Amino acid sequence: MPNKLLQPNEIGIFALGGLGEVGKNMYIIEYADQIFIIDSGMLFPDEHLLGIDYVIPDYQYLIDNQEKIVGLFITHGHEDHIGGIPFLLKKVKIPKIYAAGVAVDLIENKLQEHNCGSTTIVEFKSHYKFQFKNVELSFIRLNHSIPDSFAFVFKTPEGNIVHTGDFKFDFTPVGPSAEYDKLAQIGSEGVLCLLADSTNALLEGYTISESKVYNTMRDLFDHIEGRILVATFASNIYRVQQIVDASMLYNRKVAVFGRSMEKTIEIGQQVGYIKAKKGTFITPEEIPNYPANEITILCTGSQGEPLAALSRIANGTHRQIKQIPGDTVIFSSSPIPGNSEFVNRTINLLFKNGANVIVNSPLTDTHTSGHAAQGELKLMQALTRPKYFMPIHGEHRMLVSHANLAVECGVKEANTFVLDNGNVLALTKDSARIAGNVPAGDVYVDGTNIGDIGGITIKERRLLSEEGLLTVIATVNTKTNTLVLDPTIISRGFVYMKNSEDLTNKITNLTKEIVNVELEKNTPITAIKQIILDNVNKLIIEATDRKPLVFPIIMEI
């Protein structure tokens, strides 16, 4: 069924995730009754989403239009672009997944972990082209913090749509160079609309080259005498290789900690991106066989995650590795927005235990971003010269900043579109308009539950964490319609019962009075529970100015 929001010749472009947020990337290009899905990511929850494991997009539009889906096209292998694939496949029938290089192995491993069954994965290379109905798809290799990152070019009768994926322009890259010639060529042909990564749109200048980080690492390794513990993103395969290279240069063995880091090493070696001479990697059990100055420990936990390897080493709960005097910990990362508190907590623990800690700073470039800063974003505009521009992948302020950069580079202000998830941009060669909205929102994943956790549950969890729980239990004899025992009051996280006897007695007496009065009136049990709830809440607020979750329970015998 044709999209009612679009005219027959219009191209529909919208996001189900990734606009107004950093993560959960999922973009849709719809044309000629075909749906092209670009990426299927997840968002790791912030601290106010208590108990939630992941946040994924609302797939309802795709569920309703499954027959039009051509495939899922993956720009690169980071979790915020592939992490939602298992959940998507459980809800939506996807004919094929198109991915390149290391992303293929990461996706296959993810599908195996989630028991998703067999799904056709088509591996593409940068020179491949795929033909669909009135659409040709081609690829442009770009630089990022993970190998095999690509921009997509959708050629249609209305014009060319370019989606950059995540990128930076690194003129001295660790891996292959970006295909600048292809960007210039498509710019010469004409770009109807550019969709470009906005993550670093607020940062002036250019992102530091990955090769400069290696020079820093090599210098640090040259001067450090004890054990070296390096924490970085497991998905940053280039960085992992740099750490391995520096270790080999200074005759250090490498021990790996953290499940995701172990998987990165395994996959990286399989596809040839992580290379090490025989005997470089050792098991945790072999560490005592070598002096401290011959050991590098490569681990997860660069964001201070409580259960990650470095955090457990810092707080002394890791079963296999303990801090020793003389350890140096290198954070080859920068805190993701919202994670600074967790990172600082880990750093303080490491210092307290006697470690020397080195973090990324202007003096020690132990990390660089994989995302383009303003100079590179302007270069992308100059190379592609789009008629219309839609910034993607970023918080709203980043999207606005990126749109302003596009205007500076010659795009008409009226031709820039800062949108929210679900807003549909409809394009032809001569026009652009906001055509309406499709369903788009957050779906919470809590263990095996997908979408069963709603806002009310999150609110209750927050109340529990902040205000506590009070249970009021009354036992009644249904034959005599009388209260059998004095009500029992149980507090969890609200007040300490032994120090709050006066309040407890007031709640007990109030409940007793309500039950006796209402039983005489033959009030239904459910109604009595509500009366208890309303009156106990009022009493607690007046006495403590707090509002715990109150659960009245009436046991009938």
CSV table of N, CA and C in Angstrom, one decimal, residues 139-207:
chain,number,residue,atom,x,y,z
A,139,PHE,N,28.4,2.7,-2.7
A,139,PHE,CA,29.0,2.9,-1.4
A,139,PHE,C,30.3,3.7,-1.5
A,140,ILE,N,30.6,4.5,-0.4
A,140,ILE,CA,31.8,5.3,-0.3
A,140,ILE,C,32.4,5.0,1.0
A,141,ARG,N,33.7,4.5,1.0
A,141,ARG,CA,34.4,4.2,2.2
A,141,ARG,C,34.8,5.5,2.9
A,142,LEU,N,34.5,5.6,4.2
A,142,LEU,CA,34.9,6.8,5.0
A,142,LEU,C,35.7,6.3,6.2
A,143,ASN,N,36.3,7.3,6.9
A,143,ASN,CA,37.0,7.0,8.2
A,143,ASN,C,36.1,7.1,9.3
A,144,HIS,N,36.3,6.2,10.3
A,144,HIS,CA,35.6,6.2,11.6
A,144,HIS,C,36.5,5.4,12.6
A,145,SER,N,36.0,5.3,13.8
A,145,SER,CA,36.8,4.6,14.8
A,145,SER,C,36.7,3.1,14.7
A,146,ILE,N,36.0,2.5,13.8
A,146,ILE,CA,35.9,1.1,13.5
A,146,ILE,C,36.1,0.9,12.0
A,147,PRO,N,36.7,-0.2,11.6
A,147,PRO,CA,36.9,-0.4,10.2
A,147,PRO,C,35.6,-0.6,9.4
A,148,ASP,N,35.7,-0.5,8.1
A,148,ASP,CA,34.6,-0.8,7.2
A,148,ASP,C,33.4,0.1,7.5
A,149,SER,N,33.6,1.4,7.5
A,149,SER,CA,32.5,2.4,7.7
A,149,SER,C,32.2,3.0,6.3
A,150,PHE,N,30.9,3.1,6.0
A,150,PHE,CA,30.6,3.5,4.6
A,150,PHE,C,29.5,4.5,4.6
A,151,ALA,N,29.5,5.4,3.6
A,151,ALA,CA,28.4,6.3,3.2
A,151,ALA,C,27.6,5.5,2.2
A,152,PHE,N,26.3,5.8,2.1
A,152,PHE,CA,25.5,5.2,1.1
A,152,PHE,C,25.0,6.3,0.1
A,153,VAL,N,25.0,5.9,-1.2
A,153,VAL,CA,24.5,6.8,-2.2
A,153,VAL,C,23.3,6.1,-2.9
A,154,PHE,N,22.1,6.7,-2.7
A,154,PHE,CA,20.9,6.2,-3.4
A,154,PHE,C,20.6,7.0,-4.6
A,155,LYS,N,20.8,6.5,-5.8
A,155,LYS,CA,20.5,7.2,-7.0
A,155,LYS,C,19.1,6.9,-7.4
A,156,THR,N,18.3,8.0,-7.6
A,156,THR,CA,16.9,7.8,-8.0
A,156,THR,C,16.6,8.8,-9.2
A,157,PRO,N,15.5,8.6,-9.9
A,157,PRO,CA,15.1,9.6,-10.9
A,157,PRO,C,15.0,11.0,-10.4
A,158,GLU,N,14.6,11.1,-9.1
A,158,GLU,CA,14.5,12.5,-8.6
A,158,GLU,C,15.8,13.1,-8.2
A,159,GLY,N,16.8,12.3,-8.0
A,159,GLY,CA,18.1,12.9,-7.5
A,159,GLY,C,18.8,11.9,-6.6
A,160,ASN,N,20.0,12.3,-6.2
A,160,ASN,CA,20.9,11.4,-5.4
A,160,ASN,C,20.7,11.7,-3.9
A,161,ILE,N,20.5,10.7,-3.1
A,161,ILE,CA,20.4,10.9,-1.7
A,161,ILE,C,21.7,10.3,-1.1
A,162,VAL,N,22.4,11.0,-0.3
A,162,VAL,CA,23.7,10.6,0.3
A,162,VAL,C,23.5,10.5,1.8
A,163,HIS,N,23.8,9.4,2.4
A,163,HIS,CA,23.8,9.2,3.9
A,163,HIS,C,25.2,8.8,4.3
A,164,THR,N,25.8,9.7,5.1
A,164,THR,CA,27.2,9.5,5.5
A,164,THR,C,27.5,8.4,6.4
A,165,GLY,N,26.5,8.0,7.2
A,165,GLY,CA,26.9,7.1,8.4
A,165,GLY,C,27.8,8.0,9.3
A,166,ASP,N,28.4,7.3,10.3
A,166,ASP,CA,29.3,8.0,11.2
A,166,ASP,C,30.7,8.2,10.4
A,167,PHE,N,31.3,9.4,10.5
A,167,PHE,CA,32.5,9.6,9.8
A,167,PHE,C,33.3,10.7,10.4
A,168,LYS,N,34.6,10.7,10.0
A,168,LYS,CA,35.5,11.8,10.2
A,168,LYS,C,36.4,11.8,9.0
A,169,PHE,N,37.2,12.9,8.8
A,169,PHE,CA,38.2,12.9,7.7
A,169,PHE,C,39.5,12.8,8.4
A,170,ASP,N,40.2,11.7,8.3
A,170,ASP,CA,41.5,11.5,8.9
A,170,ASP,C,42.5,11.4,7.7
A,171,PHE,N,43.3,12.4,7.6
A,171,PHE,CA,44.3,12.5,6.5
A,171,PHE,C,45.5,11.6,6.7
A,172,THR,N,45.7,11.1,7.9
A,172,THR,CA,46.8,10.2,8.2
A,172,THR,C,46.1,9.0,9.0
A,173,PRO,N,45.2,8.3,8.3
A,173,PRO,CA,44.5,7.2,9.1
A,173,PRO,C,45.3,6.0,9.4
A,174,VAL,N,44.8,5.2,10.3
A,174,VAL,CA,45.5,4.0,10.7
A,174,VAL,C,45.1,2.9,9.6
A,175,GLY,N,43.9,3.0,9.1
A,175,GLY,CA,43.4,2.1,8.1
A,175,GLY,C,43.3,2.7,6.7
A,176,PRO,N,42.5,2.2,5.8
A,176,PRO,CA,42.4,2.8,4.5
A,176,PRO,C,41.9,4.2,4.5
A,177,SER,N,42.3,5.0,3.5
A,177,SER,CA,41.8,6.4,3.4
A,177,SER,C,40.4,6.5,2.9
A,178,ALA,N,39.8,7.6,3.3
A,178,ALA,CA,38.4,7.8,2.7
A,178,ALA,C,38.5,8.0,1.2
A,179,GLU,N,37.4,7.7,0.6
A,179,GLU,CA,37.3,7.8,-0.9
A,179,GLU,C,36.8,9.2,-1.3
A,180,TYR,N,37.7,10.2,-1.1
A,180,TYR,CA,37.4,11.5,-1.4
A,180,TYR,C,37.0,11.7,-2.8
A,181,ASP,N,37.6,11.0,-3.7
A,181,ASP,CA,37.3,11.1,-5.1
A,181,ASP,C,35.8,10.8,-5.4
A,182,LYS,N,35.3,9.8,-4.7
A,182,LYS,CA,33.9,9.4,-4.9
A,182,LYS,C,32.9,10.5,-4.4
A,183,LEU,N,33.3,11.1,-3.3
A,183,LEU,CA,32.5,12.2,-2.7
A,183,LEU,C,32.5,13.4,-3.7
A,184,ALA,N,33.6,13.7,-4.3
A,184,ALA,CA,33.7,14.8,-5.2
A,184,ALA,C,32.9,14.5,-6.5
A,185,GLN,N,33.0,13.2,-6.9
A,185,GLN,CA,32.3,12.8,-8.1
A,185,GLN,C,30.8,12.9,-7.9
A,186,ILE,N,30.3,12.4,-6.8
A,186,ILE,CA,28.8,12.5,-6.6
A,186,ILE,C,28.4,13.9,-6.4
A,187,GLY,N,29.3,14.8,-5.9
A,187,GLY,CA,29.0,16.2,-5.8
A,187,GLY,C,28.9,16.8,-7.1
A,188,SER,N,29.7,16.4,-8.1
A,188,SER,CA,29.7,16.9,-9.4
A,188,SER,C,28.4,16.5,-10.1
A,189,GLU,N,28.0,15.2,-9.9
A,189,GLU,CA,26.7,14.7,-10.5
A,189,GLU,C,25.5,15.5,-9.9
A,190,GLY,N,25.6,15.9,-8.7
A,190,GLY,CA,24.5,16.5,-8.0
A,190,GLY,C,23.9,15.7,-6.9
A,191,VAL,N,23.8,16.3,-5.7
A,191,VAL,CA,23.2,15.6,-4.5
A,191,VAL,C,21.9,16.4,-4.2
A,192,LEU,N,20.8,15.6,-4.3
A,192,LEU,CA,19.5,16.2,-3.9
A,192,LEU,C,19.5,16.5,-2.4
A,193,CYS,N,19.9,15.5,-1.6
A,193,CYS,CA,19.8,15.6,-0.2
A,193,CYS,C,20.9,14.9,0.5
A,194,LEU,N,21.6,15.6,1.4
A,194,LEU,CA,22.6,15.0,2.2
A,194,LEU,C,22.1,14.8,3.6
A,195,LEU,N,22.3,13.5,4.2
A,195,LEU,CA,22.1,13.2,5.6
A,195,LEU,C,23.4,13.0,6.2
A,196,ALA,N,23.8,13.8,7.2
A,196,ALA,CA,25.2,13.7,7.7
A,196,ALA,C,25.3,13.7,9.2
A,197,ASP,N,26.2,12.9,9.7
A,197,ASP,CA,26.5,12.7,11.2
A,197,ASP,C,26.8,14.1,11.8
A,198,SER,N,26.1,14.3,13.0
A,198,SER,CA,26.2,15.6,13.6
A,198,SER,C,26.8,15.5,15.0
A,199,THR,N,27.4,14.4,15.4
A,199,THR,CA,27.8,14.2,16.8
A,199,THR,C,28.8,15.2,17.3
A,200,ASN,N,29.7,15.7,16.4
A,200,ASN,CA,30.7,16.7,16.9
A,200,ASN,C,30.5,18.0,16.2
A,201,ALA,N,29.2,18.3,15.9
A,201,ALA,CA,28.9,19.6,15.2
A,201,ALA,C,29.2,20.8,16.0
A,202,LEU,N,29.3,20.6,17.3
A,202,LEU,CA,29.6,21.8,18.2
A,202,LEU,C,31.1,22.0,18.4
A,203,LEU,N,31.9,21.1,17.9
A,203,LEU,CA,33.4,21.2,18.1
A,203,LEU,C,34.0,21.9,16.9
A,204,GLU,N,34.8,23.0,17.2
A,204,GLU,CA,35.5,23.7,16.1
A,204,GLU,C,36.7,22.9,15.6
A,205,GLY,N,37.1,23.2,14.4
A,205,GLY,CA,38.4,22.7,13.9
A,205,GLY,C,38.2,21.3,13.3
A,206,TYR,N,39.2,20.5,13.5
A,206,TYR,CA,39.3,19.1,13.0
A,206,TYR,C,39.5,18.1,14.1
A,207,THR,N,39.0,16.9,13.9
A,207,THR,CA,39.3,15.9,14.9
A,207,THR,C,40.7,15.4,14.8
